[in-house]
XYZ file of C-alpha atoms in Angstrom:
674
model
C 10.134 -29.144 35.553
C 8.447 -25.716 35.864
C 6.142 -24.698 33.038
C 6.937 -21.656 30.928
C 5.091 -18.477 31.770
C 2.252 -17.693 29.329
C 2.976 -14.901 26.874
C 0.963 -11.661 27.089
C -0.809 -12.624 23.871
C -1.748 -16.022 25.316
C -3.147 -14.430 28.471
C -5.311 -12.081 26.402
C -6.500 -14.971 24.239
C -7.680 -16.834 27.341
C -9.714 -13.802 28.372
C -10.989 -12.421 25.053
C -10.495 -15.159 22.440
C -11.107 -13.971 18.884
C -12.263 -10.565 20.126
C -8.592 -9.585 20.466
C -7.771 -8.172 17.025
C -4.162 -7.383 16.105
C -3.276 -5.082 13.205
C 0.406 -5.124 12.270
C 1.778 -2.321 10.102
C 5.034 -2.867 8.200
C 7.365 0.106 7.813
C 10.795 0.694 6.299
C 13.550 1.981 8.557
C 16.966 3.272 7.496
C 19.979 1.386 8.835
C 23.621 2.342 8.852
C 25.408 1.889 5.517
C 28.727 2.592 3.893
C 29.554 6.148 2.728
C 28.955 6.658 -0.964
C 26.462 3.788 -1.210
C 22.705 3.978 -1.359
C 21.187 3.981 2.142
C 19.946 0.591 3.303
C 16.571 -0.053 4.884
C 14.943 -2.870 6.787
C 11.379 -3.844 7.666
C 10.116 -2.928 11.112
C 6.674 -3.427 12.592
C 4.180 -1.513 14.674
C 1.102 -3.195 16.175
C -2.355 -1.908 17.121
C -4.636 -4.041 19.289
C -8.427 -3.796 19.545
C -10.273 -5.261 22.533
C -13.854 -4.692 23.676
C -13.703 -1.225 25.243
C -9.949 -0.774 24.752
C -7.572 0.173 21.937
C -3.779 0.252 22.336
C -0.778 0.622 20.037
C 2.939 0.076 20.462
C 4.796 3.384 20.988
C 7.787 2.205 18.921
C 8.675 -0.308 16.214
C 10.011 -3.870 16.322
C 12.118 -5.971 14.009
C 9.807 -8.986 14.350
C 6.035 -9.076 13.948
C 5.675 -11.369 16.944
C 7.536 -8.938 19.180
C 5.241 -6.081 18.110
C 2.139 -8.181 18.881
C 3.475 -9.273 22.272
C 4.361 -5.677 23.151
C 0.840 -4.494 22.284
C -0.633 -7.348 24.328
C 1.543 -6.410 27.325
C 0.401 -2.781 27.144
C -3.225 -3.994 27.141
C -2.577 -6.264 30.137
C -1.044 -3.356 32.047
C -4.039 -1.129 31.280
C -6.515 -3.850 32.265
C -4.596 -4.725 35.427
C -4.183 -8.382 34.419
C -1.137 -10.307 35.627
C -0.119 -13.733 34.211
C -0.896 -16.326 36.937
C 2.620 -17.774 36.990
C 4.075 -14.355 37.859
C 1.926 -13.965 40.972
C 3.234 -15.239 44.332
C 1.106 -17.925 45.913
C 1.258 -16.739 49.543
C 1.013 -13.351 51.305
C 4.504 -13.863 52.746
C 6.039 -14.361 49.287
C 4.110 -11.360 47.961
C 5.377 -9.227 50.857
C 8.992 -10.076 50.086
C 8.463 -9.383 46.388
C 6.743 -6.068 47.152
C 9.789 -4.958 49.165
C 12.093 -5.934 46.295
C 9.834 -4.332 43.691
C 9.778 -0.947 45.424
C 13.526 -1.087 45.982
C 14.154 -1.888 42.301
C 12.532 1.344 41.129
C 15.283 3.330 42.877
C 18.453 1.225 43.046
C 18.404 -0.030 39.428
C 19.626 2.854 37.277
C 18.622 0.977 34.113
C 15.039 1.581 35.197
C 15.393 5.256 34.246
C 15.914 4.296 30.585
C 12.678 2.262 30.434
C 9.254 3.326 29.159
C 7.631 2.665 32.543
C 5.226 5.529 33.372
C 6.855 5.979 36.777
C 9.977 7.268 34.995
C 7.837 10.201 33.822
C 7.185 11.123 37.451
C 10.847 10.630 38.358
C 12.119 12.711 35.444
C 10.179 15.729 36.742
C 11.617 15.356 40.225
C 15.148 14.926 38.849
C 14.993 18.544 37.653
C 14.733 19.714 41.249
C 17.631 20.730 43.454
C 18.695 19.933 47.005
C 16.844 17.391 49.124
C 13.815 17.435 46.801
C 15.648 15.826 43.882
C 14.213 12.430 42.947
C 11.590 12.543 45.729
C 8.243 10.936 44.807
C 4.824 10.513 46.418
C 4.327 6.818 47.227
C 0.908 6.944 45.576
C 2.592 7.646 42.209
C 4.009 4.112 42.306
C 0.572 2.624 42.963
C -0.880 4.677 40.098
C 1.753 3.524 37.595
C 2.640 -0.063 38.462
C 0.186 -2.912 38.013
C 2.495 -5.440 39.677
C 2.600 -3.484 42.943
C -1.207 -3.470 43.110
C -1.325 -7.190 42.315
C 1.119 -7.980 45.104
C -0.940 -5.912 47.535
C -4.037 -7.911 46.562
C -2.213 -11.180 47.314
C -1.130 -9.856 50.715
C -4.638 -8.629 51.485
C -7.534 -9.176 49.011
C -9.244 -6.052 50.376
C -6.495 -3.944 48.798
C -8.172 -4.374 45.386
C -10.951 -2.074 46.556
C -9.102 0.271 48.929
C -6.277 2.591 47.744
C -5.694 3.604 51.357
C -4.851 0.016 52.274
C -2.525 -0.184 49.240
C -0.719 2.936 50.491
C -0.437 1.407 53.955
C 1.100 -1.801 52.591
C 3.465 0.130 50.341
C 4.560 2.468 53.146
C 5.441 -0.374 55.500
C 7.129 -2.340 52.696
C 9.143 0.718 51.619
C 10.381 1.079 55.202
C 12.046 -2.321 54.748
C 13.265 -1.765 51.162
C 17.065 -1.497 50.793
C 18.452 1.585 49.090
C 15.262 3.568 49.710
C 14.564 6.485 52.041
C 11.025 6.982 53.371
C 9.813 9.909 55.445
C 8.419 9.349 58.942
C 6.016 12.296 58.754
C 4.571 11.961 55.253
C 4.544 9.646 52.230
C 7.675 10.732 50.332
C 10.032 8.110 48.951
C 13.405 8.537 47.221
C 16.692 6.795 46.502
C 19.278 6.927 49.283
C 22.041 7.485 46.720
C 22.130 10.107 43.959
C 21.631 8.932 40.389
C 24.533 9.050 37.940
C 24.491 11.934 35.412
C 24.236 9.380 32.568
C 21.072 7.807 34.003
C 19.494 11.212 34.563
C 20.262 12.276 30.986
C 18.583 9.130 29.622
C 15.437 9.816 31.632
C 15.258 13.458 30.588
C 15.728 12.556 26.914
C 12.926 9.962 27.039
C 10.423 12.271 28.754
C 10.005 15.656 27.102
C 8.773 18.838 28.760
C 7.093 22.034 27.710
C 7.612 25.480 29.133
C 4.110 26.589 28.167
C 1.500 26.519 30.956
C -1.353 24.047 30.488
C -4.882 24.444 31.834
C -6.807 21.254 32.575
C -10.443 21.042 33.663
C -11.370 18.603 36.423
C -14.436 17.770 38.535
C -14.538 18.072 42.313
C -16.786 15.338 43.738
C -17.828 16.283 47.307
C -18.253 13.423 49.754
C -21.573 14.910 50.893
C -24.214 13.573 48.496
C -26.316 16.709 48.670
C -23.459 18.932 47.503
C -23.159 19.672 43.794
C -20.261 18.682 41.587
C -17.869 21.549 40.855
C -15.778 22.254 37.774
C -12.284 23.469 38.627
C -9.250 24.403 36.532
C -5.758 23.076 37.277
C -2.952 25.283 35.985
C 0.130 23.206 35.180
C 3.213 25.378 34.803
C 6.963 25.619 35.357
C 7.416 21.894 34.628
C 6.557 21.063 38.212
C 5.104 17.723 39.252
C 1.397 17.800 38.442
C 0.394 16.096 41.703
C 1.560 19.213 43.544
C -1.129 21.241 41.785
C -3.681 18.526 42.554
C -2.674 18.786 46.223
C -3.415 22.519 46.157
C -6.946 21.895 44.892
C -7.501 19.304 47.627
C -6.069 21.748 50.200
C -3.451 19.322 51.528
C 0.119 20.257 52.471
C 1.954 18.485 49.628
C 1.554 15.860 46.914
C 2.703 13.018 49.183
C -0.642 13.408 50.958
C -2.570 12.704 47.719
C -3.992 9.247 47.049
C -4.786 8.020 43.542
C -7.451 5.557 42.380
C -7.088 3.158 39.480
C -8.164 4.346 36.039
C -11.893 4.917 35.529
C -13.951 4.317 32.417
C -12.131 3.018 29.363
C -8.900 1.237 30.192
C -7.110 3.398 27.640
C -7.833 6.584 29.605
C -5.925 8.169 32.481
C -9.037 9.361 34.299
C -8.514 8.866 38.021
C -9.799 10.114 41.354
C -7.404 12.005 43.611
C -8.155 12.411 47.318
C -6.402 13.272 50.575
C -4.705 10.676 52.768
C -5.046 10.696 56.568
C -2.069 10.835 58.923
C 0.991 8.633 58.488
C 0.392 6.863 61.805
C -3.181 6.014 60.870
C -2.146 4.654 57.464
C 0.840 2.736 58.806
C -1.209 1.013 61.513
C -3.740 -0.268 58.964
C -1.459 -3.041 57.712
C 1.239 -3.567 60.351
C -0.233 -6.926 61.306
C -1.737 -7.672 57.918
C 0.139 -10.954 57.451
C -1.327 -12.228 60.691
C -4.870 -10.815 60.630
C -5.299 -10.118 56.889
C -6.188 -6.493 57.513
C -9.461 -6.557 59.384
C -8.883 -3.022 60.635
C -11.640 -0.458 61.021
C -11.482 2.679 58.901
C -13.389 5.628 60.292
C -12.841 8.078 57.418
C -15.817 9.526 55.588
C -16.503 7.474 52.470
C -17.269 9.384 49.273
C -20.115 7.245 47.940
C -20.363 8.851 44.495
C -16.632 8.636 43.886
C -16.484 5.095 45.267
C -19.315 3.992 42.991
C -17.772 5.245 39.760
C -14.288 3.915 40.630
C -15.177 0.589 42.236
C -12.810 1.440 45.095
C -13.313 3.030 48.502
C -12.644 6.762 48.170
C -12.466 8.978 51.254
C -13.406 12.633 51.629
C -13.722 15.084 48.725
C -12.213 13.768 45.501
C -10.898 15.272 42.282
C -11.756 13.545 38.993
C -8.999 14.387 36.498
C -7.395 13.015 33.337
C -3.682 13.643 33.924
C -0.789 11.217 33.988
C 2.118 9.453 32.345
C 1.623 6.455 30.052
C 3.765 4.049 28.052
C 2.250 5.485 24.880
C 3.466 9.056 25.348
C 6.807 10.712 25.997
C 5.195 13.663 27.779
C 2.536 14.323 30.375
C -0.895 13.319 29.116
C -3.667 15.811 29.893
C -7.290 16.006 28.866
C -10.243 17.983 30.189
C -12.809 16.259 32.384
C -16.187 17.996 32.429
C -19.698 17.167 33.571
C -20.308 15.327 30.308
C -17.365 13.040 31.127
C -18.683 12.351 34.615
C -22.206 11.538 33.486
C -20.952 9.333 30.660
C -18.980 7.342 33.240
C -22.191 6.956 35.231
C -24.085 6.030 32.076
C -21.503 3.345 31.295
C -22.365 1.611 34.570
C -25.995 1.177 33.506
C -27.204 -1.991 31.757
C -28.294 0.047 28.713
C -25.605 2.732 28.960
C -23.010 1.159 26.681
C -25.747 0.323 24.183
C -26.556 4.032 23.931
C -22.917 5.100 23.747
C -21.841 2.403 21.276
C -24.481 3.772 18.905
C -23.472 7.356 19.715
C -27.149 8.021 20.379
C -27.585 8.686 24.094
C -30.994 10.344 23.708
C -32.442 8.271 20.858
C -31.192 4.717 21.382
C -32.619 2.211 23.858
C -31.754 -1.380 24.737
C -33.779 -3.478 22.221
C -36.144 -6.146 23.464
C -35.107 -8.709 20.833
C -31.890 -9.752 19.107
C -31.412 -10.380 15.403
C -28.061 -10.857 13.674
C -29.372 -8.931 10.681
C -30.717 -5.807 12.374
C -28.708 -5.472 15.608
C -26.540 -2.350 15.708
C -23.728 -1.380 18.058
C -22.029 -3.683 20.547
C -23.489 -7.196 20.718
C -25.569 -8.200 23.788
C -22.748 -10.447 24.991
C -20.215 -7.602 24.792
C -22.672 -5.259 26.510
C -23.198 -7.715 29.363
C -19.440 -8.250 29.741
C -18.877 -4.478 29.827
C -21.635 -4.037 32.405
C -20.110 -6.702 34.657
C -16.626 -5.190 34.337
C -17.920 -1.702 35.116
C -19.740 -3.053 38.184
C -16.567 -4.912 39.285
C -18.208 -8.313 38.876
C -16.652 -11.416 37.353
C -17.019 -12.025 33.640
C -20.449 -13.581 32.932
C -20.452 -17.371 32.548
C -22.229 -18.783 29.489
C -23.069 -22.498 29.381
C -24.355 -23.598 25.963
C -26.215 -26.917 25.794
C -26.693 -28.860 22.576
C -30.092 -30.515 22.237
C -30.747 -33.193 19.631
C -33.859 -32.576 17.578
C -34.667 -36.295 17.701
C -34.915 -36.069 21.478
C -36.873 -32.821 21.188
C -39.393 -34.314 18.714
C -39.822 -37.364 20.927
C -40.465 -35.183 23.968
C -42.996 -33.042 22.099
C -44.807 -36.112 20.740
C -45.055 -37.521 24.247
C -46.651 -34.298 25.456
C -49.152 -34.328 22.570
C -50.201 -37.904 23.518
C -50.538 -36.810 27.122
C -47.654 -38.970 28.274
C -45.329 -37.644 30.967
C -41.975 -36.552 29.640
C -38.982 -38.347 31.092
C -36.303 -35.741 30.444
C -35.656 -32.039 30.568
C -36.265 -31.794 26.838
C -40.019 -31.584 27.481
C -39.647 -27.864 28.099
C -39.099 -27.164 24.400
C -42.094 -26.552 22.188
C -42.805 -27.635 18.628
C -42.504 -24.138 17.204
C -38.695 -24.499 17.139
C -37.263 -24.182 13.661
C -35.268 -27.309 12.846
C -32.367 -27.177 10.405
C -32.341 -30.490 8.519
C -28.653 -30.206 7.672
C -27.748 -29.340 11.263
C -30.395 -31.147 13.344
C -29.172 -29.869 16.708
C -30.462 -26.813 18.522
C -29.020 -24.910 21.452
C -29.959 -23.469 24.813
C -27.837 -21.178 26.955
C -27.580 -20.614 30.688
C -25.983 -17.498 32.169
C -24.494 -16.964 35.613
C -23.450 -13.599 37.042
C -20.949 -13.889 39.891
C -19.090 -11.594 42.244
C -15.305 -11.246 42.164
C -15.293 -13.958 44.853
C -17.198 -16.236 42.431
C -20.359 -16.065 44.533
C -23.413 -16.434 42.306
C -25.821 -13.505 42.477
C -27.992 -14.207 39.408
C -28.747 -17.265 37.265
C -30.681 -17.366 34.010
C -31.908 -20.576 32.411
C -34.554 -20.231 29.719
C -36.646 -22.748 27.805
C -35.974 -20.962 24.522
C -33.979 -22.833 21.893
C -31.955 -21.545 18.964
C -30.648 -23.072 15.773
C -27.228 -21.426 16.185
C -24.989 -21.420 19.230
C -24.164 -17.720 18.818
C -27.883 -16.834 18.771
C -28.413 -18.731 22.015
C -25.594 -16.789 23.687
C -26.628 -13.358 22.373
C -30.325 -13.771 23.192
C -29.604 -15.073 26.690
C -27.201 -12.198 27.316
C -29.898 -9.761 26.182
C -32.456 -11.295 28.559
C -30.069 -10.795 31.484
C -29.363 -7.206 30.422
C -33.098 -6.474 30.202
C -33.611 -7.909 33.703
C -30.853 -5.686 35.103
C -32.224 -2.703 33.185
C -35.706 -3.175 34.638
C -34.313 -3.576 38.142
C -32.108 -0.499 37.910
C -35.081 1.606 36.874
C -36.675 0.795 40.226
C -33.836 2.570 42.008
C -35.522 5.918 41.467
C -38.552 4.782 43.440
C -38.688 4.950 47.211
C -36.529 2.294 48.806
C -39.412 0.752 50.718
C -41.021 -0.083 47.366
C -37.995 -1.976 46.043
C -38.438 -5.718 45.935
C -35.975 -8.400 44.885
C -37.732 -11.686 44.189
C -35.701 -14.858 44.527
C -37.271 -16.490 41.476
C -39.071 -14.859 38.576
C -39.666 -16.302 35.102
C -36.371 -17.952 34.121
C -34.256 -16.097 36.695
C -32.973 -17.204 40.072
C -31.699 -14.369 42.254
C -29.520 -14.701 45.342
C -30.690 -11.573 47.225
C -28.021 -11.439 49.925
C -25.121 -11.651 47.475
C -26.883 -9.358 44.995
C -27.512 -6.596 47.536
C -23.999 -6.955 48.919
C -22.442 -6.429 45.466
C -24.672 -3.437 44.650
C -24.586 -1.904 48.144
C -22.667 1.218 47.027
C -24.994 1.706 44.072
C -28.048 1.450 46.330
C -26.578 3.833 48.902
C -25.929 6.453 46.197
C -29.297 6.272 44.470
C -31.510 5.645 47.491
C -31.814 9.426 47.938
C -32.779 10.140 44.341
C -36.274 8.721 44.413
C -38.852 10.503 42.330
C -41.921 9.211 40.570
C -42.136 12.134 38.154
C -40.236 11.341 34.948
C -39.599 15.030 34.404
C -37.535 15.284 37.588
C -34.220 13.515 38.072
C -31.531 14.195 40.642
C -28.041 14.871 39.360
C -26.808 12.191 41.748
C -28.008 9.413 39.463
C -29.303 8.705 35.977
C -32.159 6.389 36.931
C -35.800 7.293 36.492
C -39.081 5.441 36.211
C -40.205 5.221 32.613
C -43.240 7.210 31.598
C -45.804 4.736 30.185
C -45.524 4.247 26.444
C -49.059 5.408 25.732
C -48.473 8.647 27.619
C -45.264 9.282 25.680
C -46.932 8.638 22.350
C -49.876 10.853 23.163
C -47.588 13.801 23.874
C -45.726 13.534 20.547
C -47.332 15.756 17.898
C -45.704 16.051 14.485
C -45.240 19.543 13.089
C -43.608 21.059 10.006
C -44.159 17.947 7.891
C -42.257 18.337 4.631
C -42.086 16.245 1.450
C -44.690 14.365 -0.583
C -46.418 11.268 0.787
C -44.791 8.337 -1.040
C -47.202 5.820 0.436
C -44.341 3.675 1.800
C -44.526 3.550 5.601
C -42.466 1.530 8.072
C -44.275 -1.285 9.843
C -43.459 -3.744 12.608
C -40.251 -5.600 11.694
C -39.066 -3.025 9.164
C -35.460 -1.904 9.269
C -35.651 1.842 8.774
C -33.023 4.550 8.386
C -33.534 8.141 9.479
C -31.478 11.298 9.844
C -32.196 13.336 12.947
C -31.073 16.133 15.232
C -32.012 16.558 18.895
C -31.735 20.130 20.202
C -32.504 21.712 23.543
C -34.395 24.976 23.038
C -34.841 27.461 25.859
C -38.363 28.700 26.474
C -37.492 32.179 25.232
C -35.729 30.601 22.200
C -32.718 32.760 22.987
C -30.413 29.742 22.931
C -30.466 26.432 21.111
C -28.103 23.611 22.080
C -27.490 20.795 19.591
C -27.158 17.675 21.726
C -27.196 14.845 19.210
C -27.354 14.246 15.457
C -27.069 11.417 12.935
C -27.024 11.469 9.140
C -28.007 7.799 8.926
C -29.415 5.991 11.943
C -30.826 2.488 11.418
C -33.127 0.577 13.749
C -35.798 -2.107 13.618
C -39.385 -1.046 14.202
C -41.125 -2.824 17.077
C -38.092 -3.929 19.089
C -37.841 -0.903 21.380
C -34.450 0.020 19.891
C -35.239 3.747 20.078
C -37.158 6.160 22.268
C -40.902 5.370 22.234
C -41.843 8.834 21.070
C -39.344 8.783 18.220
C -40.533 5.399 16.972
C -44.156 6.484 17.181
C -43.422 9.558 15.075
C -41.271 7.681 12.551
C -44.107 5.270 11.777
C -46.332 8.233 10.867
C -44.043 9.402 8.041
C -43.468 7.873 4.624
C -40.075 7.579 2.941
C -38.437 10.958 2.134
C -40.758 12.903 4.429
C -39.378 15.056 7.263
C -40.965 16.488 10.412
C -40.214 17.597 13.935
C -41.812 17.129 17.342
C -41.347 18.251 20.948
C -40.100 15.252 22.908
C -40.532 14.430 26.561
C -37.629 16.044 28.400
C -35.160 13.246 29.276
C -33.520 12.949 32.698
C -31.006 15.660 33.527
C -28.243 13.067 33.630
C -28.821 12.017 30.023
C -28.927 15.629 28.880
C -25.559 16.336 30.501
C -24.081 13.081 29.157
C -25.090 14.129 25.640
C -24.242 17.815 26.055
C -20.465 17.566 25.459
C -19.017 21.111 25.583
C -22.395 22.521 26.718
C -22.532 20.373 29.881
C -21.359 23.122 32.249
C -23.747 25.658 30.751
C -26.653 23.220 30.987
C -25.875 21.986 34.501
C -28.551 24.276 35.959
C -31.105 23.690 33.210
C -33.533 21.758 35.402
C -33.517 24.357 38.168
C -35.263 27.061 36.204
C -38.047 26.897 33.674
C -37.569 23.607 31.760
C -36.622 23.910 28.091
C -38.011 21.928 25.169
C -36.271 19.016 23.468
C -37.039 19.320 19.760
C -36.239 16.402 17.464
C -36.112 17.026 13.729
C -35.927 13.886 11.585
C -36.296 12.617 8.034
C -37.294 9.153 6.841
C -34.514 8.077 4.451
C -35.276 4.540 3.319
C -36.699 1.200 4.422
C -35.396 -2.353 4.336
C -38.198 -4.869 4.728
C -37.166 -7.895 6.797
C-alpha cells in the first residue's frame, strides 16, 4: 500500500525542526445572514511562518488553523525550492513525461487562471494584448515561477540545477511535445493553441490588479568582463506591458522570449534575480535533445559571467541584469523594488563566513565574528544558524553535526591512567581534567562537523578534543570553529594565488583539497584577480582583504573629544559592555558627511573579537558614561558600499580619489560583569 505524501509542514519540520515558528492570527469574518437580523461572523485564520533567513505569510485566510499553517509551509517550500520526495519522479523518463504534462497543464486547464500561481500574473498581462500576441509567454517565465518544473529538470539532468540555459533547453523540447501548446520555431514564445474563455480571462484579471502609473525601478548591470564596473540602470515600467519586455531592451535583445531568468538570489523571500540573454534556438534545443541517453554532457561555449554566476550559484552567460521584479503568491500585483550597489554588496557579504554575523547584528562596519561562544553574551544569529546560512549561500549541503555523549566515569578513568603514566585504551584519553563535570548530569558532549557538497562529497571535517557539559554548547562551539576556519581561509583570497595553500590536515580539521577547490572554483576564479596586500586597497570585485595586524590597528586609533567625567568603572576582559555609536564617512574637505551606521545600544563581550579591533581598543579606554570619537582605519570599499544604503551610488567612486576618513563617535553606556 503506498504511503501518504508528507505534508508541507512535515517536510519543513524534517529540515528545520523547532526553528520553524508558526504564528496563527485569529480574525472574525462576516458571513451571509438573514435580512433584518444581526450579521453573523465566524473565525478565520491567517498564518505567519519564521524560518532562518526567511519569513512568509498566507495571502488570505482559512477556516481551520491547520489549513493556514499548511498553506504557509507550502509557500515557504516553494520559495526554498524544496519538493516533497514522494512527489518527485524516480527516473529521468518519468520526469520527462511529467514535465510535458506540467507545461501543457498551464495552458489547457482554464481553472489554472483562477489560482494564485505567480505564472498567472505573467499570463494576465499578456491576456490584455490583441491579435496573435494574446496569451503569449516567454518560456523562461515558467522556469522563474514554477518550482516543480525546475525539480523535474533536475531529475532529467542533475546539471540543470546549476544551469538555467539547460533548463530552457529541456523546457523548449518538452513544450514541443506538449498537447494544446504552441511553441515558436524561431524564438522561445509559448502560448495556448486555443483561446481562453471570457470567464477564465475575467477571473485572472480580477485576481491580478494593474496600475496605469509608470514605475521606475533601479537595477544593476553586471558585465561578464571582470574588469568592467557595475552599472546602475533604471527600468521604466509603463502602459501595463509585460516587464520582461523592458528587461529585454536593457539587455539589447530582440524580445522578452530571448531573456533567461535565474532563481531568486539572497533571501528566499525576495524576488531578486539575474536576467541575461539566451543564444539561438538551435543552440539551446540541441543542448538536451539526447539528454535521456547521454545525460546532457554537451559543451557550452558561451562566455560565463563569473561574478553573476558566483552570487546566484548558477551558470550565467554574458552581461546580466540584477533586478527585483516579479509576481509572487503574496501579492496581487507586480512586485518591484530597487536594487542598488548596496544590495549587490550585501549579497556578496552574505556569502562570506562572517557576513551574516555582521548583517544579523545590523553592524556591518563594527561587528566581527567572535572567537568564542557563550550562551549569555552571544548576540545575533547563533553559530549553527550562521554556518547553515553560509553553506546554503555557497550551494553546499546542510552541515552535518554528530554529537557524542561521553560518560564522566570513563573520562575520569582515562585521565587517571594518563596521570599514572599508563597508556589509555580508548579515545576518551583525549579529554583533559579541566572539564567541568555536572554531578547531576554526569555526561559531557563532543561534536563533529562535516561539510559536504550537494553530491554529499565531504570537503571538510572537524573533530575536536573539546568537551562541553551541554549538547547545545558542543554544537554551537563546533560550528563556530568551522566558521572561523572558513573565515581565515577566505581572507587569504586577497593574496596572490601562488601564496594560497590548502593543508590536508591542520589542528582538528581534515580537508579534502580536490573536492574543496572544485566546490569553490567560481569563488576562486572571481577573487583571484583582486589580490592586494595593502588593507587600504580593495577591488570592487570582492570583499576580501588581508587583516591589518591588531597592534597596527590599535596604534592608529587616537581618542579625541573625550566628554563626561571619569567614573572609574572601565570594561575589562570578559565584560559585557553596551555602547551607542555612529560611523560616518567624512570627505577630506569636510564638504560632505555620510552616516553609514549607528546604534543606540550595541552590546558585545570584551576580549572575544566580537567587534572591530580599533573600536574595542578605544572602548576599553573609556569609563561608563564617557563619550569620545576616533578616526578608524578605512574599511574595504565593499564593506563601505554594503553599509552605505542610499549613498552607495554616490560613494561608488570614493576609493578612486583622495580617501576620506571614517569617524566613529561612541559613548560607553553601561557594563555587565560576567
